[in-house]
Structures are given as structure tokens and as C-alpha cells.
PDB file of C-alpha atoms in Angstrom:
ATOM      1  CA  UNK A  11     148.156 125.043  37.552  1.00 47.00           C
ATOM      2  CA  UNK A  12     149.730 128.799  36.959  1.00 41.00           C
ATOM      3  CA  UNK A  13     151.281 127.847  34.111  1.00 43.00           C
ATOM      4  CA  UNK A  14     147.882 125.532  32.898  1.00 44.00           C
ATOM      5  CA  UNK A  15     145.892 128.886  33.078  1.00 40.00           C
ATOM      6  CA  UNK A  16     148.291 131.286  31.478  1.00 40.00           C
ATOM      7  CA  UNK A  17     148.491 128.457  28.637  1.00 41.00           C
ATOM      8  CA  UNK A  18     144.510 128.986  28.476  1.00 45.00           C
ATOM      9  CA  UNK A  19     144.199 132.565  28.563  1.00 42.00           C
ATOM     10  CA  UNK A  20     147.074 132.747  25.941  1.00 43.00           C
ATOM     11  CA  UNK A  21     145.483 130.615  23.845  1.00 44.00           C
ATOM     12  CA  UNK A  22     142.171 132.449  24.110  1.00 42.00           C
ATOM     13  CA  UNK A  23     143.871 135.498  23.041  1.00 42.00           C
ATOM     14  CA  UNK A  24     145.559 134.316  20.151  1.00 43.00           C
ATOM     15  CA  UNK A  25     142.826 132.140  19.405  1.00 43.00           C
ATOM     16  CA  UNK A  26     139.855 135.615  19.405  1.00 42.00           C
ATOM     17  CA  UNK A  27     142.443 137.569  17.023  1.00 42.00           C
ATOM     18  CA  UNK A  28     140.966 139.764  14.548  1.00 41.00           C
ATOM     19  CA  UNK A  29     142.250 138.369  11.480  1.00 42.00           C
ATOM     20  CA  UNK A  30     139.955 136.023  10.036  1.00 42.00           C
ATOM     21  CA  UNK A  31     141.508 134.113   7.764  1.00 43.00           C
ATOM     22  CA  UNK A  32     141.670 130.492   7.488  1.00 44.00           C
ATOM     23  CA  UNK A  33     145.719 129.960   8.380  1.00 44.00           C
ATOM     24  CA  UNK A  34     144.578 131.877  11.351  1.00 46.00           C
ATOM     25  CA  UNK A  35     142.034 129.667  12.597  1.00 46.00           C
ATOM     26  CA  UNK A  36     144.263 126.614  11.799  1.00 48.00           C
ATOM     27  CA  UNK A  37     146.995 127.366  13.907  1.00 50.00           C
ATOM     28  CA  UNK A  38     144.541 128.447  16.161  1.00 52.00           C
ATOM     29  CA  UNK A  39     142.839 125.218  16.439  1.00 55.00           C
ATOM     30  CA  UNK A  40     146.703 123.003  16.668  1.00 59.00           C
ATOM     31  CA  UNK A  41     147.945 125.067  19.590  1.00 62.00           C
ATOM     32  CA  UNK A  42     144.626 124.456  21.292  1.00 66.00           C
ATOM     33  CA  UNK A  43     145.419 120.623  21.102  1.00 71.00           C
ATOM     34  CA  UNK A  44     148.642 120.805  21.732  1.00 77.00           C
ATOM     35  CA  UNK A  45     147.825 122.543  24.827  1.00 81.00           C
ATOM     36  CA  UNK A  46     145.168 120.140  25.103  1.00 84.00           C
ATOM     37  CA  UNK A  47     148.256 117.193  24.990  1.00 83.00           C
ATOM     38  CA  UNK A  48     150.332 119.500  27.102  1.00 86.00           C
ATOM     39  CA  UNK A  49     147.323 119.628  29.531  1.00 87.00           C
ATOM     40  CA  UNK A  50     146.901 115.835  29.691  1.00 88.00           C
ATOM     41  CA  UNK A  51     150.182 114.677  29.998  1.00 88.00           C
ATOM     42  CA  UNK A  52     150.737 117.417  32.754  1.00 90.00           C
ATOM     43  CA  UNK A  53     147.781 115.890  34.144  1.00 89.00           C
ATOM     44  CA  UNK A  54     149.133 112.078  33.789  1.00 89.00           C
ATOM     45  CA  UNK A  55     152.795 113.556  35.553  1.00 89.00           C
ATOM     46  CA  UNK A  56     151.175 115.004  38.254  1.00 91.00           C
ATOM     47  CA  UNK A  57     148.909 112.050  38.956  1.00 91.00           C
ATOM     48  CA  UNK A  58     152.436 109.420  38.869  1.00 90.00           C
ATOM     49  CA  UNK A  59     153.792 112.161  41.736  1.00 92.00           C
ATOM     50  CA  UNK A  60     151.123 111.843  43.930  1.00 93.00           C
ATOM     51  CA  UNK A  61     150.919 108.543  43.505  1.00 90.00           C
ATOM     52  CA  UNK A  62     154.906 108.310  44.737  1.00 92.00           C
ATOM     53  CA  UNK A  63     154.292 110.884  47.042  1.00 93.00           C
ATOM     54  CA  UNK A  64     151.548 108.616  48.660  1.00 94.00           C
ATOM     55  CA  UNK A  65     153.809 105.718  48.391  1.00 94.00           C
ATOM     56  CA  UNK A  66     157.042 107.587  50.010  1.00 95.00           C
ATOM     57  CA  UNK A  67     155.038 109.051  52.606  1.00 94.00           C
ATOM     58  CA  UNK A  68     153.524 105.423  53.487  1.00 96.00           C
ATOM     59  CA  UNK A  69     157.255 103.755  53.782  1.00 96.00           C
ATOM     60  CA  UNK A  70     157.852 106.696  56.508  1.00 96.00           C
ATOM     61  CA  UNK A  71     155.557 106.083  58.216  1.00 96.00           C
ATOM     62  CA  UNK A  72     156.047 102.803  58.426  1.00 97.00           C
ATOM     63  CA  UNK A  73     159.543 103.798  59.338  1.00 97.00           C
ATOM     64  CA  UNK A  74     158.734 105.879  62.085  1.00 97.00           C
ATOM     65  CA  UNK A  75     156.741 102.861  63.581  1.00 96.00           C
ATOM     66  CA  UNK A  76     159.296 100.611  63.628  1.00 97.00           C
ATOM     67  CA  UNK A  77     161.357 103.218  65.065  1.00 96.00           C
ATOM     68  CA  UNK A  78     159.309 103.674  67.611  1.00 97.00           C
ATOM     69  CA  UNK A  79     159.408  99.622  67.846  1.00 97.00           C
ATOM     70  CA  UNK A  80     163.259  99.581  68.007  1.00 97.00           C
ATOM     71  CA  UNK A  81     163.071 102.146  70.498  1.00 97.00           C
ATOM     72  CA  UNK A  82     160.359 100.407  72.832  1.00 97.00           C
ATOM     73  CA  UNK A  83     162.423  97.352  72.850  1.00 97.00           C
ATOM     74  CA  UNK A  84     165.676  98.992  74.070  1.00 97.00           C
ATOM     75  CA  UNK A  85     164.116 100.398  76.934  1.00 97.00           C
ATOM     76  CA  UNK A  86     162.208  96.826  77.781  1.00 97.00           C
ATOM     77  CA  UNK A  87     165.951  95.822  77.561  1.00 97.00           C
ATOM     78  CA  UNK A  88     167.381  98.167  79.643  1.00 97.00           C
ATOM     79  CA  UNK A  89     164.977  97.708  81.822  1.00 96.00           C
ATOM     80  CA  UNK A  90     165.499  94.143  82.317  1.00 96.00           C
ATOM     81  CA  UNK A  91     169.269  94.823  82.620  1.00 96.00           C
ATOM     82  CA  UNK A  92     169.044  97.163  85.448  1.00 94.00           C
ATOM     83  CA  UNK A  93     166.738  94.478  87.675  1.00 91.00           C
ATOM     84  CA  UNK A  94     169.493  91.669  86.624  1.00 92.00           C
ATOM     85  CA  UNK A  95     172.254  94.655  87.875  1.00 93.00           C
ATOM     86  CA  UNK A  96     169.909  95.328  90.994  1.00 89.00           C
ATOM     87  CA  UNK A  97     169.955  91.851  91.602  1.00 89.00           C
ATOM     88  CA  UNK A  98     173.562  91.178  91.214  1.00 91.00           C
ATOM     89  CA  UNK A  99     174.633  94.095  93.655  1.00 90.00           C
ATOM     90  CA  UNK A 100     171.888  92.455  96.086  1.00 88.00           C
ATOM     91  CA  UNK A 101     173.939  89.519  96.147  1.00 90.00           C
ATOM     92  CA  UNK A 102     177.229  91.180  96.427  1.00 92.00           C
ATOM     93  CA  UNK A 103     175.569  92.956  99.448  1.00 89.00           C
ATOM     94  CA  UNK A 104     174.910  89.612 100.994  1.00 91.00           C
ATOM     95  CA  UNK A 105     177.711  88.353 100.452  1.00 93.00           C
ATOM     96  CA  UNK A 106     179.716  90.912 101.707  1.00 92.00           C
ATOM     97  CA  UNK A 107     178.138  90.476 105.079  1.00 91.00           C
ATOM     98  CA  UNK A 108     178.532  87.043 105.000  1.00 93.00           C
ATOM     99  CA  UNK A 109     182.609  87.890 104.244  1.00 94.00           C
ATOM    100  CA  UNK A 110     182.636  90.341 107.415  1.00 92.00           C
ATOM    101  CA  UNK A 111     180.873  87.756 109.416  1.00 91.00           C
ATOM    102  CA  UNK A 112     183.629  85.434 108.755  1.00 92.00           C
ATOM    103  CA  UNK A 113     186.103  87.834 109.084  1.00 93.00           C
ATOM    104  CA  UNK A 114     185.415  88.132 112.969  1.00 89.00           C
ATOM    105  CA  UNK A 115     185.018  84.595 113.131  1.00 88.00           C
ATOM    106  CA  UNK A 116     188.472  84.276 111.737  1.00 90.00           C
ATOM    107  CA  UNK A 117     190.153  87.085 114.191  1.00 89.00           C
ATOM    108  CA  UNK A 118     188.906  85.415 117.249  1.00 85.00           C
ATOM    109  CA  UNK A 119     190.684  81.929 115.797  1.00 82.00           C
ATOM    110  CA  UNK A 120     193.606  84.071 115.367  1.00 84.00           C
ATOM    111  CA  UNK A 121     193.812  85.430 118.433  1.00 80.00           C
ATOM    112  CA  UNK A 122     193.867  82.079 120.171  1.00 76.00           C
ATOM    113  CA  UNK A 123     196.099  80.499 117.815  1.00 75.00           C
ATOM    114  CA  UNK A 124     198.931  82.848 118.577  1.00 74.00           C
ATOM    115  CA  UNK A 125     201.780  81.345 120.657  1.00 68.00           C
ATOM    116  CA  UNK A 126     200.991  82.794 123.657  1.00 67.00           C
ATOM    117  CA  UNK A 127     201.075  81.034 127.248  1.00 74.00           C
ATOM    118  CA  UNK A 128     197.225  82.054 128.647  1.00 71.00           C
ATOM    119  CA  UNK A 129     196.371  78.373 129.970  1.00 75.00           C
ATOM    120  CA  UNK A 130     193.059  79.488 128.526  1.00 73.00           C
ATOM    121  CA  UNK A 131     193.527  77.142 125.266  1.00 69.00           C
ATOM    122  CA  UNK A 132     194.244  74.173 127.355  1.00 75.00           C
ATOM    123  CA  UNK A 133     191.052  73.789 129.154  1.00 77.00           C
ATOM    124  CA  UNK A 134     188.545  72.268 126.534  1.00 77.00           C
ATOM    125  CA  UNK A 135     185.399  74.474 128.142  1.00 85.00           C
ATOM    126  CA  UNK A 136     187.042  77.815 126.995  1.00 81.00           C
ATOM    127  CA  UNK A 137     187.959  76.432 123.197  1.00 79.00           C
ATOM    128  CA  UNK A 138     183.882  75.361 122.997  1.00 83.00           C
ATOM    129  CA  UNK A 139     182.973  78.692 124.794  1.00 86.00           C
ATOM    130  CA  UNK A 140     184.661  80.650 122.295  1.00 83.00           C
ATOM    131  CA  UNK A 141     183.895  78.892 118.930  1.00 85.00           C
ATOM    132  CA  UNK A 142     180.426  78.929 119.790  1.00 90.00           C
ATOM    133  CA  UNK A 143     180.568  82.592 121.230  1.00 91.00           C
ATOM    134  CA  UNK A 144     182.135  83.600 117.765  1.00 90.00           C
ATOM    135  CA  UNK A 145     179.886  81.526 115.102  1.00 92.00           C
ATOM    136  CA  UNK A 146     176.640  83.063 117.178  1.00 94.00           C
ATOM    137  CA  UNK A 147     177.470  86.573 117.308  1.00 92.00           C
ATOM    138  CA  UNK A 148     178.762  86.005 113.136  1.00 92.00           C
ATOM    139  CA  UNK A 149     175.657  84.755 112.829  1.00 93.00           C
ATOM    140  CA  UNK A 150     174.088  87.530 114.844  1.00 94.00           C
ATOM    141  CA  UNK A 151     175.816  90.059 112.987  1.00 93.00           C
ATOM    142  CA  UNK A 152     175.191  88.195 109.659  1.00 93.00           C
ATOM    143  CA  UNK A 153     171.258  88.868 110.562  1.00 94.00           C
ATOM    144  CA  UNK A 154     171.234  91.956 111.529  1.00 93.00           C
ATOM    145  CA  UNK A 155     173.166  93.034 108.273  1.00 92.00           C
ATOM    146  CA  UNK A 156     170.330  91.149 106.039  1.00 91.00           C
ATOM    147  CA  UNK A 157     167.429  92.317 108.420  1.00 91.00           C
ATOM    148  CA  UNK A 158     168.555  95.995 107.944  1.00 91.00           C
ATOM    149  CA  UNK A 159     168.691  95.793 104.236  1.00 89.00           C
ATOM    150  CA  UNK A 160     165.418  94.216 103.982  1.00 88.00           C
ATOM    151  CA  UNK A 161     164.428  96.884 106.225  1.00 90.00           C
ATOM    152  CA  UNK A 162     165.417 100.129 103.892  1.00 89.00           C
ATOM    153  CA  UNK A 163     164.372  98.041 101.287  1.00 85.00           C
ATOM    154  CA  UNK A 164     167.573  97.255  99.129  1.00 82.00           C
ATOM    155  CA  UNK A 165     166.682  93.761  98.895  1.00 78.00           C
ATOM    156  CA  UNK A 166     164.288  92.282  97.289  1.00 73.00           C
ATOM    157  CA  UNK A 167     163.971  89.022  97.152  1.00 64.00           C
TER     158      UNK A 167
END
């Protein structure tokens, strides 16, 4: 536009000279239409700018939203892998339990089956005593170790 109006005003002057002759007032009138040209085609470039200027600033946009899309769907994601982790560790937690309650379960069986001379294996009252001794309190212990994780919450079922 700067350079449109110091076109103009240059062409004014030249164009309000003093001379008055008629080579003058012909040149006079061809700049004025080539700036006329020079004005329209100006015009007609700035116009096709805009016009990609709209078009670029549309396919950002539309950029930025699916951004934003790609970016709302990785944290769903995320988010879903962290409760499948959550869960998984749950289950390792139970499981672990379940392992020590076992465990004790399996030390009591060991203690008897040592080769020791007790006379405490050989009377059938003590073997059911104990086995049923050790799978309760497993048990027991099993139960307590789930009730106090559902307790502080870190199972969720």
C-alpha cells in the first residue's frame, strides 16, 4: 500500500507538470494506466495470498486439533495401562501371600519329615493335629494378608 500511494502521488506530480504540450500529456496519461495495471495486478497478488494465507492457516489448525486428538488418546492409553499394571501387581500381591502361606505349610511338613525319633509321627492323632493346625493358620494368615490390603485399599477388586 506504501508503495501504491507513492506510485499515485508520483504520478500526480508528473502528471500536473507545467509543460503543456501534447507528448506531455501522453506519457502522462500511459504511466497512469500502467500504474493503473500495476495497481490491479498488485491487487489480484495480494488477493491469491490471502487466499493461501486463509488456506495455510485452516490446515493448522486443523493440525493442532488432531494434535490435540493424538495427544488425548495417549493419555486414555496410558491411563488404561496403568489400571491393567495396578491390576497385575494386585495379583502378584495375592499371590505372594498365597506363596508365604504355603511356605509355612511346607516348613511344618518338613519338620516332621526329618529322620528324627519323636514317636510323635507314629501316632495318627498328632499327623491329623498338625496338618490341620498348619492348613488353618495358612489359611488364617492367607486372610489376614488379603483383609489388610483390602483394608489400606491396594486392592480393588
Amino acid at each position: 500500500e506504501a508503495q501504491h500511494q507513492a506510485k499515485s502521488s508520483s504520478n500526480k506530480r508528473s502528471g500536473s507538470g507545467s509543460s503543456s504540450s501534447s507528448s506531455s500529456s501522453s506519457s502522462s496519461s500511459s504511466s497512469s494506466s500502467n500504474s493503473s495495471v500495476e495497481e490491479e495486478e498488485i491487487a489480484e497478488v495480494e488477493m491469491l495470498l490471502e487466499a493461501y494465507f486463509m488456506h495455510v492457516d485452516n490446515t493448522f489448525n486443523r493440525l493442532q486439533t488432531l494434535n490435540e486428538y493424538i495427544q488425548d488418546t495417549e493419555d486414555l492409553v496410558n491411563l488404561k495401562l496403568d489400571q491393567h499394571r495396578n491390576q497385575l501387581i494386585g495379583i502378584d500381591l495375592i499371590m505372594t501371600g498365597f506363596t508365604c502361606s504355603l511356605a509355612i505349610m511346607t516348613a511344618t511338613a518338613g519338620y516332621f519329615g526329618m529322620n528324627l525319633n519323636s514317636y510323635i509321627q507314629e501316632e495318627p492323632v498328632y499327623f491329623n493335629l498338625v496338618v490341620t493346625v498348619s492348613t488353618v493358620g495358612a489359611l488364617a494368615l492367607f486372610a489376614f494378608f488379603v483383609g489388610m490390603l483390602w483394608h489400606r485399599q491396594m486392592l480393588v477388586f
